[in-house]
Coordinates of C-alpha atoms and ligand atoms in Angstrom, one line a residue:
M1 CA -43.9 83.3 41.7
S2 CA -42.1 81.7 44.6
A3 CA -38.6 80.4 44.3
R4 CA -40.0 76.9 44.6
Q5 CA -42.5 77.4 41.8
G6 CA -39.7 78.9 39.7
V7 CA -37.5 75.8 40.2
L8 CA -40.4 73.4 39.4
R9 CA -41.1 75.4 36.2
S10 CA -37.5 75.1 35.2
V11 CA -37.5 71.4 35.8
R12 CA -40.6 71.0 33.6
R13 CA -39.0 73.2 30.9
W14 CA -35.6 71.7 30.9
W15 CA -36.0 68.0 31.7
P16 CA -34.7 66.1 28.7
Q17 CA -37.1 63.5 27.3
R18 CA -36.5 60.1 25.7
A19 CA -36.8 60.2 21.9
A20 CA -36.0 57.9 19.0
G21 CA -32.9 58.4 16.9
L22 CA -30.6 60.2 19.3
P23 CA -27.0 59.2 19.9
P24 CA -26.2 56.9 22.9
G25 CA -27.3 58.2 26.3
Q26 CA -28.9 61.4 24.9
R27 CA -32.4 62.8 25.6
L28 CA -34.3 65.6 23.8
L29 CA -35.0 69.2 24.7
T30 CA -37.3 71.0 22.3
E31 CA -35.6 74.4 22.9
M32 CA -31.9 75.2 23.2
P33 CA -31.0 76.4 26.7
R34 CA -28.1 78.7 27.5
F35 CA -25.6 76.3 29.1
S36 CA -22.2 76.2 30.8
D37 CA -20.1 74.4 33.4
A38 CA -20.1 77.8 35.2
P39 CA -23.6 79.0 34.5
K40 CA -23.6 81.9 37.0
R41 CA -20.8 83.7 35.1
W42 CA -21.7 86.7 33.0
A43 CA -21.4 86.5 29.3
P44 CA -18.5 88.6 28.0
A45 CA -19.4 91.8 26.3
V46 CA -18.8 92.0 22.6
P47 CA -16.1 94.5 21.6
E48 CA -16.9 97.1 19.0
R49 CA -14.6 95.5 16.4
P50 CA -14.3 91.9 17.4
E51 CA -11.3 89.9 16.1
L52 CA -10.2 86.3 16.1
L53 CA -6.5 85.8 17.0
I54 CA -4.7 82.7 15.6
R55 CA -1.4 81.6 17.1
W56 CA 0.9 79.1 15.5
G57 CA 4.5 79.0 16.7
T58 CA 5.9 82.5 16.5
Q59 CA 3.2 83.6 14.0
T60 CA 0.1 85.4 15.1
V61 CA -2.7 86.4 12.7
T62 CA -5.8 88.4 13.5
I63 CA -9.0 88.2 11.5
P64 CA -11.8 90.7 11.9
V65 CA -15.1 88.9 12.7
A66 CA -16.7 91.2 10.2
D67 CA -14.7 89.4 7.4
L68 CA -16.3 86.1 8.4
E69 CA -19.9 87.5 8.3
R70 CA -20.2 88.3 4.6
R71 CA -19.1 87.1 1.3
G72 CA -15.8 88.4 -0.1
R73 CA -12.8 87.2 1.6
F74 CA -14.7 84.1 2.8
E75 CA -17.8 82.2 1.7
P76 CA -20.2 81.7 4.6
V77 CA -22.3 78.5 4.4
D78 CA -25.6 77.4 6.0
R79 CA -25.6 74.1 7.8
I80 CA -28.4 72.4 9.8
V81 CA -27.2 70.1 12.5
D82 CA -28.2 68.6 15.9
F83 CA -26.4 69.6 19.1
H84 CA -25.5 67.3 22.0
C85 CA -24.4 68.4 25.4
V86 CA -22.3 66.0 27.5
T87 CA -24.9 66.3 30.3
T88 CA -27.2 64.2 28.0
W89 CA -29.5 66.9 26.5
S90 CA -29.8 67.3 22.7
V91 CA -31.6 69.7 20.4
R92 CA -32.3 69.0 16.8
S93 CA -31.9 70.9 13.6
L94 CA -30.1 74.1 14.5
E95 CA -29.5 76.4 11.5
W96 CA -26.0 77.8 11.7
R97 CA -24.3 80.2 9.3
G98 CA -20.5 80.4 9.4
V99 CA -17.3 79.8 7.6
P100 CA -15.7 76.3 7.6
I101 CA -12.7 76.5 9.8
R102 CA -10.6 74.9 7.1
D103 CA -11.2 77.9 4.9
V104 CA -10.2 80.3 7.6
L105 CA -7.0 78.4 8.3
G106 CA -6.2 78.0 4.6
D107 CA -6.6 81.8 4.2
A108 CA -4.9 82.9 7.4
L109 CA -2.0 80.4 7.6
G110 CA -1.9 78.8 4.1
E111 CA -2.1 75.5 6.0
V112 CA -5.2 73.5 7.1
R113 CA -3.3 71.2 9.6
P114 CA -0.6 73.5 11.1
A115 CA 0.0 71.3 14.2
P116 CA -1.2 68.1 15.8
F117 CA -3.2 69.8 18.5
A118 CA -5.1 73.0 19.1
R119 CA -6.9 75.0 21.8
V120 CA -9.9 77.2 21.2
I121 CA -10.5 79.9 23.7
G122 CA -13.6 82.0 24.6
A123 CA -13.7 85.5 26.0
D124 CA -14.9 84.0 29.3
H125 CA -12.9 81.4 31.1
A126 CA -13.8 78.7 28.6
A127 CA -11.5 76.7 26.3
A128 CA -11.5 73.4 24.6
R129 CA -8.7 71.2 23.3
F130 CA -8.6 69.3 20.1
V131 CA -6.7 66.8 18.1
I132 CA -6.3 68.5 14.7
D133 CA -8.5 66.1 12.7
D134 CA -11.5 66.8 14.9
L135 CA -11.0 70.6 14.6
V136 CA -10.6 70.7 10.9
A137 CA -13.3 68.2 9.9
D138 CA -15.5 69.2 7.0
D139 CA -18.5 70.1 9.1
V140 CA -16.7 72.4 11.7
L141 CA -17.7 76.0 11.4
L142 CA -16.8 79.4 12.9
A143 CA -20.4 80.5 13.2
T144 CA -21.7 84.1 13.3
H145 CA -25.5 83.3 12.8
L146 CA -28.1 81.0 14.4
G147 CA -31.6 80.5 13.0
G148 CA -31.1 83.3 10.5
E149 CA -30.1 85.9 13.1
A150 CA -26.8 87.2 14.2
L151 CA -25.6 85.3 17.2
T152 CA -26.7 86.8 20.5
L153 CA -24.8 86.7 23.8
R154 CA -27.1 83.9 24.9
H155 CA -25.5 81.5 22.3
G156 CA -22.0 82.9 21.9
A157 CA -21.8 86.2 20.1
P158 CA -19.9 87.3 18.2
L159 CA -18.3 84.1 17.1
R160 CA -18.8 80.5 18.0
L161 CA -17.3 77.2 17.1
V162 CA -19.8 74.6 15.8
T163 CA -18.4 71.0 15.9
P164 CA -21.4 68.8 15.4
Q165 CA -19.7 65.4 15.9
Q166 CA -18.4 66.4 19.4
Y167 CA -20.1 67.2 22.7
G168 CA -21.3 70.7 23.5
Y169 CA -18.2 71.6 25.6
K170 CA -16.1 71.6 22.4
N171 CA -18.5 74.1 20.8
V172 CA -16.8 77.2 22.3
K173 CA -18.9 80.4 22.5
H174 CA -17.5 83.9 22.3
V175 CA -14.4 82.6 20.5
V176 CA -11.4 85.0 20.6
E177 CA -8.4 82.8 20.0
I178 CA -7.2 79.6 18.4
D179 CA -3.7 78.3 19.4
F180 CA -1.9 75.5 17.5
L181 CA 0.3 73.3 19.6
D182 CA 2.8 70.5 19.1
H183 CA 1.9 68.8 22.4
E184 CA -1.4 67.7 23.8
P185 CA -2.9 70.7 25.8
D186 CA -4.2 70.5 29.3
G187 CA -8.0 70.7 29.5
A188 CA -9.6 73.9 31.0
Y189 CA -12.2 71.5 32.5
G190 CA -9.7 68.9 33.9
A191 CA -10.6 65.3 33.4
K192 CA -14.2 66.2 32.7
E193 CA -13.2 67.1 29.1
H194 CA -12.4 64.1 27.0
L195 CA -9.7 64.9 24.5
R196 CA -11.9 63.8 21.6
G197 CA -15.4 64.1 23.0
R198 CA -17.0 62.3 20.0
V199 CA -20.7 61.9 20.5
A200 CA -21.2 58.8 18.3
L201 CA -18.6 57.0 20.5
E202 CA -19.9 58.5 23.7
E203 CA -16.6 59.9 24.7
R204 CA -18.1 62.0 27.6
H205 CA -15.6 62.0 30.4
G206 CA -11.8 61.8 30.3
R207 CA -11.7 59.2 33.0
L208 CA -15.1 58.1 34.4
P209 CA -17.4 55.6 32.7
N210 CA -20.6 56.7 31.0
W211 CA -22.9 54.7 33.3
L212 CA -21.5 56.7 36.3
V213 CA -21.7 60.2 34.9
R214 CA -25.0 60.2 32.8
G215 CA -27.3 60.3 35.8
P216 CA -25.6 63.0 37.9
Y217 CA -25.1 65.1 34.7
R218 CA -28.8 64.8 33.7
V219 CA -30.0 65.8 37.2
A220 CA -28.0 69.0 36.9
V221 CA -29.6 70.1 33.6
P222 CA -32.6 72.1 34.7
L223 CA -30.9 74.2 37.4
T224 CA -27.9 74.9 35.2
A225 CA -30.2 76.2 32.4
R226 CA -32.1 78.3 35.0
W227 CA -28.9 79.8 36.4
A228 CA -27.4 80.5 33.0
D229 CA -30.5 82.4 31.9
R230 CA -30.7 84.3 35.1
A231 CA -27.0 85.4 34.9
L232 CA -27.8 86.7 31.4
A233 CA -30.9 88.6 32.5
E234 CA -29.0 90.1 35.5
R235 CA -25.9 91.0 33.6
P236 CA -25.2 94.7 33.9
D237 CA -25.2 96.7 30.6
G238 CA -21.6 97.2 29.4
A239 CA -20.1 94.6 31.6
P240 CA -16.4 94.6 30.8
V241 CA -14.8 92.3 28.2
R242 CA -12.9 89.7 30.1
S243 CA -9.5 88.8 28.9
R244 CA -7.8 85.4 29.5
D245 CA -5.9 86.9 32.4
D246 CA -9.1 87.7 34.4
R247 CA -10.1 84.1 34.5
Ligands
MTE1 N1 -17.3 80.4 26.0 C1 -18.0 79.4 26.5 N2 -18.3 78.4 25.6 C2 -19.0 77.3 25.9 C3 -19.4 77.2 27.3 C4 -19.0 78.2 28.2 O1 -19.3 78.1 29.4 N3 -18.3 79.3 27.8 N4 -20.1 76.0 27.7 C5 -20.1 74.9 26.7 C6 -21.1 73.9 27.0 S1 -20.9 72.8 28.3 C7 -22.2 73.7 26.2 S2 -23.3 72.5 26.4 C8 -22.5 74.7 25.1 C9 -23.9 75.3 25.3 O2 -24.2 76.3 24.3 P1 -25.5 77.2 24.5 O3 -25.4 78.0 25.7 O4 -25.5 78.0 23.2 O5 -26.7 76.2 24.6 O6 -21.5 75.8 25.1 C10 -20.2 75.3 25.3 N5 -19.3 76.4 25.0
MO2 MO1 -22.3 71.0 27.9

């Protein structure tokens, strides 16, 4: 297949279509792509014993991801929700399994609202910032499974945040750390990341109006999905775990 045919195929596969019942400005994909603002970056390798680090003031707590995967210390739940990327693609009815983040914070900190703001950090460069109410809403999960299977690197292994009322960029993959903060954190994506990012209110961009960003965002969808899948296919085995400092 020539490069040109490959690109055309990606456009057919990943061009979002109009559909009834979606939030404002969204279009439908029938399959979930791998997606990122930096799609050519490799997915970070999963360590042998992955852990979640939680920082709150001078406290740090680590939780083995294995503790989140089975009954015992926590009670994993199954939730079916739609997913909405800021670039206007949506997919319907994803089946996640995970632990409500409220339960994790209650257990680890004895406190569901430890600070007014938070930052959730992935093992790649990625991070998202939150006001506390958005992060600890009832439907926010730390997910370990998608569609009945353990998460793969494609969709955020070993641990992923699922925050259904917010755009995709708040749904951090490969989660390694959650920091609680007294001040509003800077965004890792600059003004592109709205502080709240609520889908129902179409809070897409921190500064620019929706009518201006929807079109350019949508045009970028097929090539972004293509590059992200390619980076995953070409990722060398055993590529190193990246730490925050390598960003
Ligand atoms: N660690 C990490 N999390 C991330 C991203 C990323 O690049 N790295 N991209 C975000 C964006 S913009 C979207 S739309 C979703 C895409 O999730 P998917 O690749 O499982 O479709 O992941 C979000 N979480
Ligand atoms: Mo996104």
